[in-house]
Amino acid sequence: MSFRKVNIIIWVLAVVLLLLVLHHNFLSLSSLLRNEVSDSGILGLQPIDFVADIQHPVNGRQEEIPVVIAASEDRLGGTIAAINSIHRNTRSNVIFYIVTLNSTEGHLRSWLNSVSLKSIRYKIVNFDTKLLEGKVKEDPDQGESMKPLTFARFYLPILVPSAKKAIYMDDDVIVQGDILSLYNTPLKPGHAAAFSEDCDSTSTKVIIRGAGNQYNYIGYLDYKKERIRKLSMKASTCSFNPGVFVANLTEWKRQNVTNQLEKWMKLNVEEGLYSRTLAGSITTPPLLIVFYQQHSTIDPMWNVRHLGSSAGKRYSPQFVKAAKLLHWNGHFKPWGRAASYADVWEKWYIPDPTGKFTLIRRHVDTSNIK
């Protein structure tokens, strides 16, 4: 009798242990499913990865702030510094959509696994270069034409299909304010995006006088072409900078902005509609056409630019410190030798654990230093 009781007790204990194991596995699976994000890979843009923020849990009721940024192999350090500066200056629920090419994904992943970046929430998205076939003419004089990731900003609704609103920014920026403030930029009804206009920007007023065509539509579009003239856009209209903007993706989809941009890209390949002395990014002309008198504006302090040109050296340290976002647009990048205020950018830079990306700095002779 006692022997049967022992067997029963052993059997009961085994059942209890089995139930505990099953319960633990169920909880682990539930946690995994909560952290997963799934997208359909539309038009060749394929999600690779998503990492949940485990160090700084956010309130589940907080609105997600999608930030889209490109990650090219030769500028990867810029992307990392920009992401780090955004993350460290906000408590908001930010998710980074990092757009890259297959060949860069491994390098990017190893950098994002750095201890300093462990708590960042992100998704890596592959950009299919076939999207640009027939839309971009390769021009050695315009290096951007051969860098497909510069056109990622045209495909925001595909990159973040479930979002109603998103921020796009270039990889040569540093954010010093809370990104939530930029995200809350009010957009007027019917406007799909908000940019910083060149003529009215704080940075332009501080350092640029008599800039001529560089900040007008005529600096980007060839007004000798009949197709451009037929649009009845004033050549003196102030241009805007597409390196930082806030997008209303609901309105973007409704107006088929991506299709409109692709249309003008194709027409440029066929007819050469862009100015031969292009004043800025090759992505600017189609955006200027599509958003002509149909865009809102962001606070100029959220795109303090020209730090990548000689003009940026005219900024005062006080002005640079007060800026919400610093933008090194131009030839001189902060990971190179000659950029203005590279020391400010370097505060946010995280060294590449693989050693592939290194900063270029002026050589300092220390042989005589005791």
Coordinates of C-alpha atoms in Angstrom, one line a residue:
M1 CA 0.0 0.0 0.0
S2 CA 2.7 2.4 0.9
F3 CA 4.6 1.4 -2.3
R4 CA 1.5 2.5 -4.4
K5 CA 1.4 5.8 -2.5
V6 CA 5.0 6.5 -3.3
N7 CA 4.4 5.8 -7.0
I8 CA 1.4 8.1 -7.0
I9 CA 3.4 10.9 -5.4
I10 CA 6.2 10.5 -7.9
W11 CA 3.7 10.6 -10.8
V12 CA 2.0 13.7 -9.4
L13 CA 5.4 15.5 -9.0
A14 CA 6.4 14.6 -12.6
V15 CA 3.1 16.0 -13.9
V16 CA 3.6 19.2 -11.9
L17 CA 7.2 19.6 -13.2
L18 CA 6.0 19.1 -16.8
L19 CA 3.3 21.7 -16.4
L20 CA 5.9 24.2 -15.0
V21 CA 8.2 23.6 -18.0
L22 CA 5.3 24.1 -20.5
H23 CA 4.2 27.3 -18.7
H24 CA 7.7 28.7 -18.9
N25 CA 8.0 27.9 -22.6
F26 CA 4.6 29.5 -23.3
L27 CA 5.6 32.8 -21.5
S28 CA 8.9 32.9 -23.5
L29 CA 7.0 32.4 -26.8
S30 CA 4.5 35.1 -25.9
S31 CA 7.3 37.5 -25.1
L32 CA 8.9 36.8 -28.4
L33 CA 5.7 37.3 -30.3
R34 CA 5.1 40.7 -28.6
N35 CA 8.5 41.9 -29.7
E36 CA 8.3 40.8 -33.3
V37 CA 7.4 43.2 -36.1
S38 CA 6.4 41.7 -39.4
D39 CA 6.1 43.5 -42.8
S40 CA 5.5 42.3 -46.3
G41 CA 8.5 43.0 -48.4
I42 CA 6.9 45.4 -50.9
L43 CA 8.8 46.5 -54.0
G44 CA 12.0 44.9 -53.0
L45 CA 12.3 46.6 -49.6
Q46 CA 12.8 43.6 -47.3
P47 CA 12.8 43.8 -43.5
I48 CA 15.8 42.0 -42.0
D49 CA 15.8 42.6 -38.3
F50 CA 14.1 44.1 -35.3
V51 CA 15.5 44.5 -31.8
A52 CA 13.3 45.5 -28.9
D53 CA 14.4 48.1 -26.4
I54 CA 15.2 46.1 -23.3
Q55 CA 17.3 48.6 -21.3
H56 CA 14.8 51.4 -21.2
P57 CA 11.3 50.0 -21.4
V58 CA 8.8 52.5 -22.8
N59 CA 5.1 53.0 -22.0
G60 CA 3.1 50.8 -24.3
R61 CA 0.6 53.7 -24.8
Q62 CA 3.4 56.0 -26.1
E63 CA 3.1 56.7 -29.8
E64 CA 5.9 55.2 -31.8
I65 CA 8.2 57.7 -33.6
P66 CA 9.5 56.2 -36.8
V67 CA 12.9 57.7 -37.9
V68 CA 14.1 56.6 -41.3
I69 CA 17.9 56.9 -42.0
A70 CA 20.1 55.4 -44.7
A71 CA 23.3 53.4 -43.9
S72 CA 25.8 53.2 -46.7
E73 CA 29.1 51.4 -46.2
D74 CA 31.3 54.5 -46.7
R75 CA 29.3 56.7 -44.4
L76 CA 28.3 54.2 -41.8
G77 CA 29.9 56.1 -38.9
G78 CA 27.7 59.0 -39.7
T79 CA 24.5 56.9 -39.4
I80 CA 25.7 55.4 -36.1
A81 CA 26.5 58.9 -34.6
A82 CA 23.1 60.3 -35.7
I83 CA 21.2 57.3 -34.2
N84 CA 23.1 57.6 -31.0
S85 CA 22.5 61.4 -30.7
I86 CA 18.7 60.9 -31.2
H87 CA 18.5 58.0 -28.8
R88 CA 20.4 59.8 -26.0
N89 CA 18.3 63.0 -26.2
T90 CA 14.8 61.5 -25.9
R91 CA 12.7 59.3 -23.7
S92 CA 10.2 58.8 -26.5
N93 CA 9.3 55.5 -28.2
V94 CA 11.6 55.9 -31.2
I95 CA 12.1 53.1 -33.7
F96 CA 14.8 53.5 -36.3
Y97 CA 14.2 52.2 -39.8
I98 CA 17.8 51.8 -41.1
V99 CA 17.8 51.4 -44.9
T100 CA 20.9 49.7 -46.3
L101 CA 22.2 47.3 -49.0
N102 CA 22.8 43.6 -48.6
S103 CA 26.6 44.1 -48.6
T104 CA 26.5 46.4 -45.6
E105 CA 24.0 44.5 -43.4
G106 CA 26.6 42.4 -41.6
H107 CA 28.9 45.4 -40.8
L108 CA 25.9 47.5 -39.6
R109 CA 24.6 44.7 -37.4
S110 CA 28.0 44.3 -35.7
W111 CA 28.1 48.0 -34.9
L112 CA 24.5 48.0 -33.6
N113 CA 25.5 45.2 -31.2
S114 CA 27.9 47.6 -29.4
V115 CA 27.2 48.0 -25.7
S116 CA 26.4 51.7 -26.2
L117 CA 23.6 50.8 -28.7
K118 CA 22.1 47.8 -27.1
S119 CA 18.9 49.5 -26.0
I120 CA 18.1 51.0 -29.4
R121 CA 14.9 49.7 -31.1
Y122 CA 15.5 49.3 -34.8
K123 CA 14.6 47.5 -38.0
I124 CA 17.1 47.0 -40.9
V125 CA 15.5 47.2 -44.3
N126 CA 17.2 46.1 -47.5
F127 CA 16.9 48.5 -50.4
D128 CA 16.5 46.9 -53.8
T129 CA 18.4 48.9 -56.4
K130 CA 16.2 47.6 -59.2
L131 CA 13.6 50.2 -58.0
L132 CA 15.7 52.8 -59.6
E133 CA 16.1 51.2 -63.1
G134 CA 15.2 53.7 -65.7
K135 CA 14.9 56.5 -63.2
V136 CA 18.5 57.6 -62.5
K137 CA 21.1 58.4 -65.1
E138 CA 24.6 57.7 -63.8
D139 CA 26.7 60.8 -64.0
P140 CA 30.3 60.8 -62.7
D141 CA 30.1 64.5 -62.0
Q142 CA 27.2 63.9 -59.6
G143 CA 28.3 61.2 -57.3
E144 CA 24.9 60.9 -55.7
S145 CA 23.4 59.5 -58.9
M146 CA 25.4 56.4 -58.3
K147 CA 24.5 56.0 -54.6
P148 CA 21.0 54.4 -54.6
L149 CA 20.4 54.9 -50.9
T150 CA 20.1 58.6 -51.3
F151 CA 16.7 57.9 -53.0
A152 CA 15.3 55.9 -50.0
R153 CA 13.5 59.0 -48.8
F154 CA 11.1 58.8 -51.9
Y155 CA 9.8 55.4 -50.6
L156 CA 8.8 56.2 -47.0
P157 CA 5.3 54.6 -47.1
I158 CA 6.9 51.4 -48.2
L159 CA 9.7 51.5 -45.6
V160 CA 7.2 52.2 -42.7
P161 CA 3.9 50.8 -44.1
S162 CA 2.0 50.9 -40.8
A163 CA 2.9 54.4 -39.8
K164 CA 0.8 57.5 -40.3
K165 CA 3.7 59.8 -39.8
A166 CA 7.5 59.6 -39.9
I167 CA 10.8 61.5 -39.8
Y168 CA 13.4 61.2 -42.5
M169 CA 17.0 62.5 -41.9
D170 CA 20.3 62.2 -43.7
D171 CA 23.3 60.4 -42.1
D172 CA 25.4 63.6 -41.7
V173 CA 23.4 65.1 -38.8
I174 CA 23.5 65.2 -35.1
V175 CA 20.4 65.8 -33.0
Q176 CA 20.8 67.9 -29.8
G177 CA 17.1 68.3 -29.0
D178 CA 14.3 65.9 -28.2
I179 CA 13.1 64.3 -31.4
L180 CA 9.6 64.3 -30.1
S181 CA 9.5 68.1 -30.7
L182 CA 10.4 67.6 -34.4
Y183 CA 7.9 64.8 -34.7
N184 CA 5.1 67.1 -33.4
T185 CA 5.7 69.6 -36.1
P186 CA 2.2 70.7 -37.3
L187 CA 1.4 70.0 -41.0
K188 CA -1.2 72.0 -42.7
P189 CA -4.3 70.1 -44.2
G190 CA -3.4 68.6 -47.6
H191 CA 0.4 68.8 -46.9
A192 CA 2.3 65.5 -47.1
A193 CA 5.6 66.9 -45.7
A194 CA 7.3 69.7 -43.8
F195 CA 10.8 70.9 -44.8
S196 CA 13.2 73.7 -43.8
E197 CA 13.2 76.4 -46.5
D198 CA 16.5 77.7 -47.6
C199 CA 15.7 81.4 -47.8
D200 CA 14.1 81.5 -44.4
S201 CA 16.3 79.2 -42.5
T202 CA 18.1 80.6 -39.4
S203 CA 21.4 79.2 -40.6
T204 CA 21.1 80.9 -44.0
K205 CA 20.3 84.3 -42.4
V206 CA 23.4 83.9 -40.1
I207 CA 25.9 83.1 -42.8
I208 CA 24.7 83.6 -46.3
R209 CA 24.3 86.9 -48.1
G210 CA 23.7 87.3 -51.8
A211 CA 23.7 83.6 -52.4
G212 CA 22.2 84.0 -55.9
N213 CA 20.6 81.0 -57.4
Q214 CA 21.8 78.5 -54.8
Y215 CA 18.6 78.8 -52.7
N216 CA 16.0 79.2 -55.5
Y217 CA 14.3 76.8 -57.9
I218 CA 16.4 78.0 -60.8
G219 CA 19.5 76.5 -59.0
Y220 CA 18.0 73.0 -59.3
L221 CA 15.8 73.0 -62.5
D222 CA 16.6 73.9 -66.1
Y223 CA 14.1 76.6 -67.0
K224 CA 15.2 76.5 -70.6
K225 CA 13.3 73.2 -70.9
E226 CA 9.7 73.6 -72.1
R227 CA 8.4 70.9 -69.7
I228 CA 9.7 72.9 -66.7
R229 CA 8.3 76.2 -68.0
K230 CA 4.9 74.7 -68.5
L231 CA 4.7 74.0 -64.8
S232 CA 4.5 77.8 -64.2
M233 CA 6.7 77.6 -61.2
K234 CA 8.5 80.9 -60.4
A235 CA 12.2 80.5 -60.8
S236 CA 12.8 82.8 -57.8
T237 CA 10.8 80.5 -55.5
C238 CA 12.8 79.6 -52.4
S239 CA 14.0 76.0 -52.4
F240 CA 14.0 73.7 -49.4
N241 CA 16.5 71.2 -47.9
P242 CA 15.3 67.5 -48.2
G243 CA 17.9 66.2 -45.7
V244 CA 15.5 66.5 -42.7
F245 CA 11.8 66.4 -43.0
V246 CA 8.6 65.2 -41.3
A247 CA 6.1 63.3 -43.5
N248 CA 2.4 62.7 -43.2
L249 CA 2.3 59.3 -44.7
T250 CA -1.5 59.1 -44.9
E251 CA -1.5 62.2 -47.1
W252 CA 1.6 61.0 -49.0
K253 CA -0.2 57.8 -50.0
R254 CA -3.4 59.7 -50.9
Q255 CA -1.5 62.0 -53.3
N256 CA 0.7 59.1 -54.7
V257 CA 3.8 61.2 -53.9
T258 CA 6.2 58.3 -54.6
N259 CA 4.7 57.8 -58.0
Q260 CA 4.9 61.5 -58.8
L261 CA 8.6 61.5 -57.8
E262 CA 9.3 58.5 -59.9
K263 CA 7.6 60.2 -62.9
W264 CA 9.9 63.2 -62.7
M265 CA 13.0 61.0 -62.2
K266 CA 12.1 59.2 -65.5
L267 CA 11.4 62.4 -67.4
N268 CA 14.8 63.8 -66.2
V269 CA 16.6 60.7 -67.6
E270 CA 14.8 61.2 -70.9
E271 CA 14.9 65.0 -71.2
G272 CA 17.5 66.3 -68.7
L273 CA 15.3 68.6 -66.6
Y274 CA 17.7 69.2 -63.7
S275 CA 20.0 72.2 -63.7
R276 CA 23.5 71.4 -65.1
T277 CA 25.0 73.4 -62.2
L278 CA 22.9 71.5 -59.5
A279 CA 23.0 73.6 -56.3
G280 CA 22.5 70.6 -54.0
S281 CA 21.3 67.0 -53.7
I282 CA 20.1 65.2 -56.8
T283 CA 17.0 64.2 -54.9
T284 CA 16.0 67.8 -54.5
P285 CA 14.6 68.7 -58.0
P286 CA 11.8 66.1 -58.1
L287 CA 10.8 67.0 -54.5
L288 CA 10.7 70.7 -55.4
I289 CA 8.4 70.0 -58.3
V290 CA 6.0 67.7 -56.4
F291 CA 5.9 69.9 -53.3
Y292 CA 5.8 73.3 -55.0
Q293 CA 3.8 75.6 -52.7
Q294 CA 2.4 72.4 -51.1
H295 CA 4.5 71.8 -48.0
S296 CA 4.7 72.9 -44.4
T297 CA 7.8 74.1 -42.6
I298 CA 9.8 72.8 -39.7
D299 CA 11.5 75.0 -37.1
P300 CA 14.7 76.3 -38.7
M301 CA 16.7 75.3 -35.6
W302 CA 15.8 71.7 -36.5
N303 CA 18.0 71.9 -39.6
V304 CA 21.0 74.1 -39.0
R305 CA 23.0 73.3 -42.0
H306 CA 26.0 74.3 -44.2
L307 CA 28.4 72.8 -41.6
G308 CA 29.8 70.8 -44.5
S309 CA 30.9 73.9 -46.4
S310 CA 33.3 76.7 -45.7
A311 CA 30.3 78.8 -44.7
G312 CA 29.7 76.7 -41.6
K313 CA 32.8 78.1 -40.0
R314 CA 31.1 81.4 -39.6
Y315 CA 28.8 80.0 -36.9
S316 CA 29.4 81.0 -33.3
P317 CA 29.8 78.3 -30.7
Q318 CA 26.7 79.7 -28.9
F319 CA 24.6 79.3 -32.1
V320 CA 25.9 75.7 -32.6
K321 CA 25.1 74.8 -29.0
A322 CA 21.5 76.2 -29.3
A323 CA 20.8 74.3 -32.5
K324 CA 18.4 71.3 -32.2
L325 CA 19.9 69.6 -35.2
L326 CA 23.2 70.1 -36.9
H327 CA 23.6 69.2 -40.5
W328 CA 27.0 68.8 -42.3
N329 CA 25.5 69.0 -45.8
G330 CA 28.2 69.9 -48.3
H331 CA 31.6 68.4 -49.3
F332 CA 33.1 68.3 -45.8
K333 CA 31.8 65.6 -43.6
P334 CA 32.5 65.5 -39.8
W335 CA 34.3 62.2 -40.0
G336 CA 36.8 63.9 -42.4
R337 CA 39.5 66.5 -42.0
A338 CA 38.1 69.8 -42.8
A339 CA 34.5 70.0 -41.5
S340 CA 33.4 72.7 -39.1
Y341 CA 32.7 71.7 -35.5
A342 CA 33.7 68.1 -36.0
D343 CA 34.4 67.9 -32.3
V344 CA 30.7 68.4 -31.6
W345 CA 29.8 65.5 -33.9
E346 CA 32.5 63.3 -32.5
K347 CA 30.9 63.4 -29.0
W348 CA 28.2 61.1 -30.4
Y349 CA 30.4 58.9 -32.5
I350 CA 30.9 55.3 -31.4
P351 CA 34.1 53.6 -32.7
D352 CA 33.6 50.8 -35.2
P353 CA 34.2 47.4 -33.4
T354 CA 35.3 45.9 -36.7
G355 CA 37.9 48.7 -37.4
K356 CA 36.7 49.1 -41.0
F357 CA 35.5 52.7 -40.5
T358 CA 38.0 55.2 -39.1
L359 CA 37.9 58.9 -38.6
I360 CA 40.2 61.0 -40.7
R361 CA 41.8 63.7 -38.6
R362 CA 44.7 66.1 -39.1
H363 CA 48.0 64.6 -38.1
V364 CA 49.4 65.9 -34.9
D365 CA 53.1 65.5 -34.3
T366 CA 53.6 64.3 -30.8
S367 CA 57.3 63.5 -31.0
N368 CA 58.4 66.6 -29.2
I369 CA 55.8 66.4 -26.5
K370 CA 57.3 65.3 -23.2

